[in-house]
Coordinates of C-alpha atoms in Angstrom, one line a residue:
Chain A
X1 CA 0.0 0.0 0.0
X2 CA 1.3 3.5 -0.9
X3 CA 2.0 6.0 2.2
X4 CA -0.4 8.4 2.3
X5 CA -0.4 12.5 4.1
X6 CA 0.8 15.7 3.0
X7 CA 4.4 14.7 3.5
X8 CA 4.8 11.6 2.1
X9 CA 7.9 11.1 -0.4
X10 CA 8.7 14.4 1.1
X11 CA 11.8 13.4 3.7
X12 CA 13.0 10.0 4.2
X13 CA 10.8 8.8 7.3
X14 CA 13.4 7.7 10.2
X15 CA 11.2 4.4 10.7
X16 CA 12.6 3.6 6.5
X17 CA 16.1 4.3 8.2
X18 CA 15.7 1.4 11.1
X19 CA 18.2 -1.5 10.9
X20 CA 16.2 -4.6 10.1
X21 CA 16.7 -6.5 12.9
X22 CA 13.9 -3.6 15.1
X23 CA 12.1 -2.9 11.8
X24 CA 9.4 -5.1 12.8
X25 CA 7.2 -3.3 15.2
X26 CA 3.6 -3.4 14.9
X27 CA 3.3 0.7 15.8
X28 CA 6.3 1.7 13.6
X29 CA 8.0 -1.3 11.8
X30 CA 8.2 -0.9 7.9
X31 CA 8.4 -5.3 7.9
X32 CA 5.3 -5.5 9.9
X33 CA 2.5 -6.5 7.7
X34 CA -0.3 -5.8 9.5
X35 CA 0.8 -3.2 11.6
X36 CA 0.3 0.6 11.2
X37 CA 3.7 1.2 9.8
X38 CA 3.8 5.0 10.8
X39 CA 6.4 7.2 9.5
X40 CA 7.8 10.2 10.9
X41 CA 9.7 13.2 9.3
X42 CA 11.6 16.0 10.1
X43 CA 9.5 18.8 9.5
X44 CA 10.8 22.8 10.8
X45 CA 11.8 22.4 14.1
X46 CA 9.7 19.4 14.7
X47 CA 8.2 16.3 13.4
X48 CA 5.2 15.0 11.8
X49 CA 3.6 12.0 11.6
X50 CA 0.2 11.5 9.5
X51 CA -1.7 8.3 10.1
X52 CA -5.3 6.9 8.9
X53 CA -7.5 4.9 11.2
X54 CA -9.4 2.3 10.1
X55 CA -12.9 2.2 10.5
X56 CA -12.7 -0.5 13.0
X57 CA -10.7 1.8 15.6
X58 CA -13.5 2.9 16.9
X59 CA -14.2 3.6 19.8
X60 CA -17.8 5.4 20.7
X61 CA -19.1 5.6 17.3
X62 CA -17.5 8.0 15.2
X63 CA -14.5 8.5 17.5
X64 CA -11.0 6.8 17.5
X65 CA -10.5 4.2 20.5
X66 CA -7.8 5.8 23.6
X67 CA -5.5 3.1 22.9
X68 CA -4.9 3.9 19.5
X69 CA -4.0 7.6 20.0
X70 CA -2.2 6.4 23.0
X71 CA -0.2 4.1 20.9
X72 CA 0.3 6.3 17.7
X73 CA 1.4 9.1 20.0
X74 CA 3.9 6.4 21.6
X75 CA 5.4 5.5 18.1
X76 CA 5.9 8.8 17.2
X77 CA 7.4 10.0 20.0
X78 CA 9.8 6.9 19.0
X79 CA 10.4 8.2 15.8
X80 CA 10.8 11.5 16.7
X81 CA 13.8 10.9 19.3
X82 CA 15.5 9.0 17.0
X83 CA 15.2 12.1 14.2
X84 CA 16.6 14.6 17.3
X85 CA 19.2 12.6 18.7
X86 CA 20.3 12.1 15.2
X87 CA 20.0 16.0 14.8
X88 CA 21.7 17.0 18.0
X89 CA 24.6 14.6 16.8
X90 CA 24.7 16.9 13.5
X91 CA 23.5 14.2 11.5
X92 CA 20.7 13.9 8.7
X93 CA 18.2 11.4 8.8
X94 CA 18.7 8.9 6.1
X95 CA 22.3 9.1 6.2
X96 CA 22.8 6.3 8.2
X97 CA 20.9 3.7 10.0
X98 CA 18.8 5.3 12.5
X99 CA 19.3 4.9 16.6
X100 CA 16.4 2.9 17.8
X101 CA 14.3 4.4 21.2
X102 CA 12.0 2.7 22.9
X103 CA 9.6 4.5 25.7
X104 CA 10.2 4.5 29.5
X105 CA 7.5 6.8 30.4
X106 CA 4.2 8.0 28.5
X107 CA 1.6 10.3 29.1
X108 CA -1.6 11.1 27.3
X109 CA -4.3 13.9 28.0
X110 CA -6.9 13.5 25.9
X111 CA -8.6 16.9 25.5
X112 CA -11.6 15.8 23.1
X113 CA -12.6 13.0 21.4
X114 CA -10.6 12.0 18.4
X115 CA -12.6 11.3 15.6
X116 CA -12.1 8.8 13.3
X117 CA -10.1 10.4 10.4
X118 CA -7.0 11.8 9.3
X119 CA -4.6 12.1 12.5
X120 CA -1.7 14.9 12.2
X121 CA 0.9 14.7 15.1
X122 CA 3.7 17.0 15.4
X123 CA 6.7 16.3 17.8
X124 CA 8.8 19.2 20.1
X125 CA 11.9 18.1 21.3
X126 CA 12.1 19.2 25.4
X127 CA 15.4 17.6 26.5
X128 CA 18.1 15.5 25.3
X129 CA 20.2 14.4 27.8
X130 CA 23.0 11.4 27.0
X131 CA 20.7 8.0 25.6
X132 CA 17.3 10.0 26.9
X133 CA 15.1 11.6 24.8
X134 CA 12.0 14.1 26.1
X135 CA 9.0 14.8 23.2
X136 CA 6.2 16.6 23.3
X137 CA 3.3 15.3 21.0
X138 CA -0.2 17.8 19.7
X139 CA -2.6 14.9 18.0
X140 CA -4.7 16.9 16.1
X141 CA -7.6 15.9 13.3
X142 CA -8.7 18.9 10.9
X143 CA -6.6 21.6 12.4
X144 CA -8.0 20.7 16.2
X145 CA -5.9 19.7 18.7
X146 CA -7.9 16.6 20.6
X147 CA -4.7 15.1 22.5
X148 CA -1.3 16.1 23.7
X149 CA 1.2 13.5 24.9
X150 CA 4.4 13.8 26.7
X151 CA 7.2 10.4 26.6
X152 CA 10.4 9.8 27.7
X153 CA 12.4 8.2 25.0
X154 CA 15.6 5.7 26.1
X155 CA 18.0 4.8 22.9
X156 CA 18.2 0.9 22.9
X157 CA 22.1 -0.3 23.2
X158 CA 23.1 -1.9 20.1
X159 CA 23.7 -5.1 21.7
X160 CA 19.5 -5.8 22.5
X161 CA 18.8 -5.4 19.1
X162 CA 20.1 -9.0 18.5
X163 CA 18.2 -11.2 20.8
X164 CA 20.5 -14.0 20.6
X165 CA 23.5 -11.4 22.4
Chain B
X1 CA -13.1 -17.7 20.0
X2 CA -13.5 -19.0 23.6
X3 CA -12.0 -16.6 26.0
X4 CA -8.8 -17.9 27.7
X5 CA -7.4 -17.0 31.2
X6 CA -7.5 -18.5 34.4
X7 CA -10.6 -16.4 35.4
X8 CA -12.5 -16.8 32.6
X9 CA -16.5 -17.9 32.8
X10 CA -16.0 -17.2 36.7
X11 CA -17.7 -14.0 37.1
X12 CA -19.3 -11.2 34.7
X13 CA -17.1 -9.7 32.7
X14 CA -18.1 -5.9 32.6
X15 CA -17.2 -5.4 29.2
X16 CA -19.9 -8.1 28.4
X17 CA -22.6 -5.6 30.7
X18 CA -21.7 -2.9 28.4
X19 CA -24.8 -0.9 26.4
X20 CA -24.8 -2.4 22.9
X21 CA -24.4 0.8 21.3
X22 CA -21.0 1.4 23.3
X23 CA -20.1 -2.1 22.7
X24 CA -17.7 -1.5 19.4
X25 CA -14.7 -0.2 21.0
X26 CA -11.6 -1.8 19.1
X27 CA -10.0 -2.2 22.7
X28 CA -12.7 -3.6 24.7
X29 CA -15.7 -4.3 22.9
X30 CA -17.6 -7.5 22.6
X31 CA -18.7 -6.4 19.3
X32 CA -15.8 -5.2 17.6
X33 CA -14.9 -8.1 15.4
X34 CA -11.4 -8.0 15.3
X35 CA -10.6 -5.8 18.3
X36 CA -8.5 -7.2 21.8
X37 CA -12.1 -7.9 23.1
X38 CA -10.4 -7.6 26.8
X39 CA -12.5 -8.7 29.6
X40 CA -12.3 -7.2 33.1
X41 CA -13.8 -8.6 36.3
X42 CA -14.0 -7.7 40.0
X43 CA -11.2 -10.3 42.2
X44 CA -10.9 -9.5 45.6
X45 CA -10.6 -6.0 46.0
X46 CA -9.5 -5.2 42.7
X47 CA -9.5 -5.7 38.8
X48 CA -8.3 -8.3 36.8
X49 CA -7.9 -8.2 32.7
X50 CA -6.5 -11.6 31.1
X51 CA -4.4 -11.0 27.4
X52 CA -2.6 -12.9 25.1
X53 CA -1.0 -11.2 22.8
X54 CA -0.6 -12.3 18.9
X55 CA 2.7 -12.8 17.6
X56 CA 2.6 -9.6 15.2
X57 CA 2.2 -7.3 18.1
X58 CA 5.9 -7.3 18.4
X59 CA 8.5 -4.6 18.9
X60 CA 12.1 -5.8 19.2
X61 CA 12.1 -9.2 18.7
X62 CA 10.5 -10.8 21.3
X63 CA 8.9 -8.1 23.1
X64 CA 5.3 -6.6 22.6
X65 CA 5.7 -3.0 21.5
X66 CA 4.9 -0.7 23.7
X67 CA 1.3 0.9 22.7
X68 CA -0.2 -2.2 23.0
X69 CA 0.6 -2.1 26.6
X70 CA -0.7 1.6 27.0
X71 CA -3.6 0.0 25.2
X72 CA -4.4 -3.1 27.5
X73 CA -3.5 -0.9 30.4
X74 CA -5.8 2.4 29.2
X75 CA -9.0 -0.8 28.1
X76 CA -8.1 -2.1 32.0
X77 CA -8.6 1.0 33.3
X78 CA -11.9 1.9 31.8
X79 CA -13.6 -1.5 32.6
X80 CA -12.3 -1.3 36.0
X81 CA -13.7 2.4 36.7
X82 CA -17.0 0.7 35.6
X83 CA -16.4 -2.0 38.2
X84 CA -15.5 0.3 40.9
X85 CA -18.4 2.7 39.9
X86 CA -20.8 0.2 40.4
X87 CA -19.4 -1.7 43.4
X88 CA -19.7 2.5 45.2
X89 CA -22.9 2.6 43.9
X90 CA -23.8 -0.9 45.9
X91 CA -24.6 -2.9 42.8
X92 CA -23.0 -6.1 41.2
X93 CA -21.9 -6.5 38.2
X94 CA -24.2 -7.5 35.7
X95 CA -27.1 -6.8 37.7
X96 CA -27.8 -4.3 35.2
X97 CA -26.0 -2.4 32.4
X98 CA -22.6 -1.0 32.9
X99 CA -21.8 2.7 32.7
X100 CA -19.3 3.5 30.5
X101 CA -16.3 5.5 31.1
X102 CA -13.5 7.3 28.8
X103 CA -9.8 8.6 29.8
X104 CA -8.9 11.8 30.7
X105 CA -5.6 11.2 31.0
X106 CA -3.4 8.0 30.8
X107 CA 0.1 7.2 32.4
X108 CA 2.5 4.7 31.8
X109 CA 5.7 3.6 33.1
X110 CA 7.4 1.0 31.3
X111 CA 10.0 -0.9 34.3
X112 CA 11.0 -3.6 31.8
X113 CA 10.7 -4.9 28.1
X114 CA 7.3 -6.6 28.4
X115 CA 7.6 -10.6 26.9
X116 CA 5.1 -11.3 24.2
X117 CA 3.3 -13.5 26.6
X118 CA 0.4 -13.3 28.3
X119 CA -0.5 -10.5 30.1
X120 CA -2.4 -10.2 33.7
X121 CA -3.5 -6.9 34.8
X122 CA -4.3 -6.2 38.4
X123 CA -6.3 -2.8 38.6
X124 CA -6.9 -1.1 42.0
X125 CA -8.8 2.3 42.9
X126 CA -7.7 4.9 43.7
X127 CA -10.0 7.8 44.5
X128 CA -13.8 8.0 43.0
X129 CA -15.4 11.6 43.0
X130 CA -18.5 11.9 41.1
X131 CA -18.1 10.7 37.4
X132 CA -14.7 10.8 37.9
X133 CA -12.4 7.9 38.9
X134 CA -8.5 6.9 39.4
X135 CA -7.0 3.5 38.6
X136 CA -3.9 2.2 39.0
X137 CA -2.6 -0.6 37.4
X138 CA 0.3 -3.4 37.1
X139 CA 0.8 -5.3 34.2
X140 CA 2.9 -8.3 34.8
X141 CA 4.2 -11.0 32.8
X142 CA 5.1 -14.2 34.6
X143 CA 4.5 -12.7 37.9
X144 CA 7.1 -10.1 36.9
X145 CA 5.5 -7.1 36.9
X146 CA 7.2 -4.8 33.7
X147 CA 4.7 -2.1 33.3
X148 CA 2.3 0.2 35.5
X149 CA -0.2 2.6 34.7
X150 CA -2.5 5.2 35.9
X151 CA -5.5 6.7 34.8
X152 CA -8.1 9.6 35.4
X153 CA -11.4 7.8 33.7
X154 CA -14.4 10.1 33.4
X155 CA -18.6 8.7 33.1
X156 CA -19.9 9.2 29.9
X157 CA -23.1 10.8 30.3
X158 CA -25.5 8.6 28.7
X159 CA -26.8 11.3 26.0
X160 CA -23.5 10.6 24.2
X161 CA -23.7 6.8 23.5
X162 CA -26.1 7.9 20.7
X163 CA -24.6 9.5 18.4
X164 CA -27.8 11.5 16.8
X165 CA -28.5 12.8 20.2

């Protein structure tokens, strides 16, 4: 399935820029079949990710279920560590295989209820500090912000990534 | 597909009290086709939700990826406010329809990688006040507990489960 959103083709996404051997995560992993495959750019100062629910997110009708905005906030706040560490280091996304963050602390605050269409996320970076990335999320559908999220990113040693090490 | 778990068939589950026409919710609901369908139930003084994961809701190998966890934790949390609502209230569950509640704001902490095993989720309450309720929950795998949560869940008034009102 082609990407789709404003941005797509744009910027190589960071999660395109994953080693293999973490490419296959159901939020953000580009070998996960059936997973939501999110993708994440560098956009301004921040990042964006655009992602399409499926009808059967639902939650009450016509709204997107907690746990999806919950977990698509959580992947790009993944993705958007990466693309600032990265940054901070002077490097440009794409220009060699991405560090890989996984999430030691999340929070959500849903504001309104997300309906069922078009999500737009954009990522602020708050802190870098070593392997520990802070990111602000805004989820927002049709220029409405219905969620903010706030995660603390950890880069994974290179060693995990081979879970025979 | 029968449900699995240790406590499953014992008592109501509340997602199975649940109005029909809140009853869709990808996370929790008994009539969302190919949603986690999680089921909650009052044990001892708490919560309990039961979860097997499927083997393509990895993140690094081995490892379920991390918005599934703020998923089961944020689907825990609202069955168990419904639980604790009622149990204030002096009623059973399944003695009549569930109310229905939705996050205000979600917390996670992940403590450890969480195995792509099964999941057991112990929920506990916090503070009630009104339509408004606090829940705190550990995930664990095991009996290792790799993830904790907490939640502000909030009553839906019941002019909002239809969505012509």
């Amino acid at each position: 399935m082609p990407e789709r959103g404003h941005y797509a083709g744009e910027t190589p996404a960071i999660q395109d820029t994953y080693p293999e051997d973490v490419a296959h995560c159901y939020g953000c992993g580009r070998l996960n079949d059936v997973g939501h495959r999110i993708k994440t750019r560098s956009v301004g100062d921040g990042t964006v990710t655009e992602f399409t629910p499926e009808p059967y997110h639902t939650a009450i009708p016509g709204y997107a279920y907690g746990g999806l905005v919950a977990s698509i906030i959580d992947c790009h706040s993944t993705g958007s560590a990466a693309i600032f560490q990265m940054q901070h280091g002077g490097k440009t996304v794409g220009s060699e295989p991405s560090p890989r963050f996984v999430t030691a602390h999340l929070e959500v605050d849903y504001l309104l209820p997300t309906p069922l269409a078009d999500f737009h996320l954009v990522g602020r970076l708050v802190e870098i500090k070593g392997r520990k990335v802070v990111v602000e999320t805004e989820l927002s559908v049709d220029g409405t912000v219905t969620a903010t999220g706030s995660a603390v990113l950890v880069e994974i040693p290179e060693h995990l990534f081979d879970p025979k090490a």
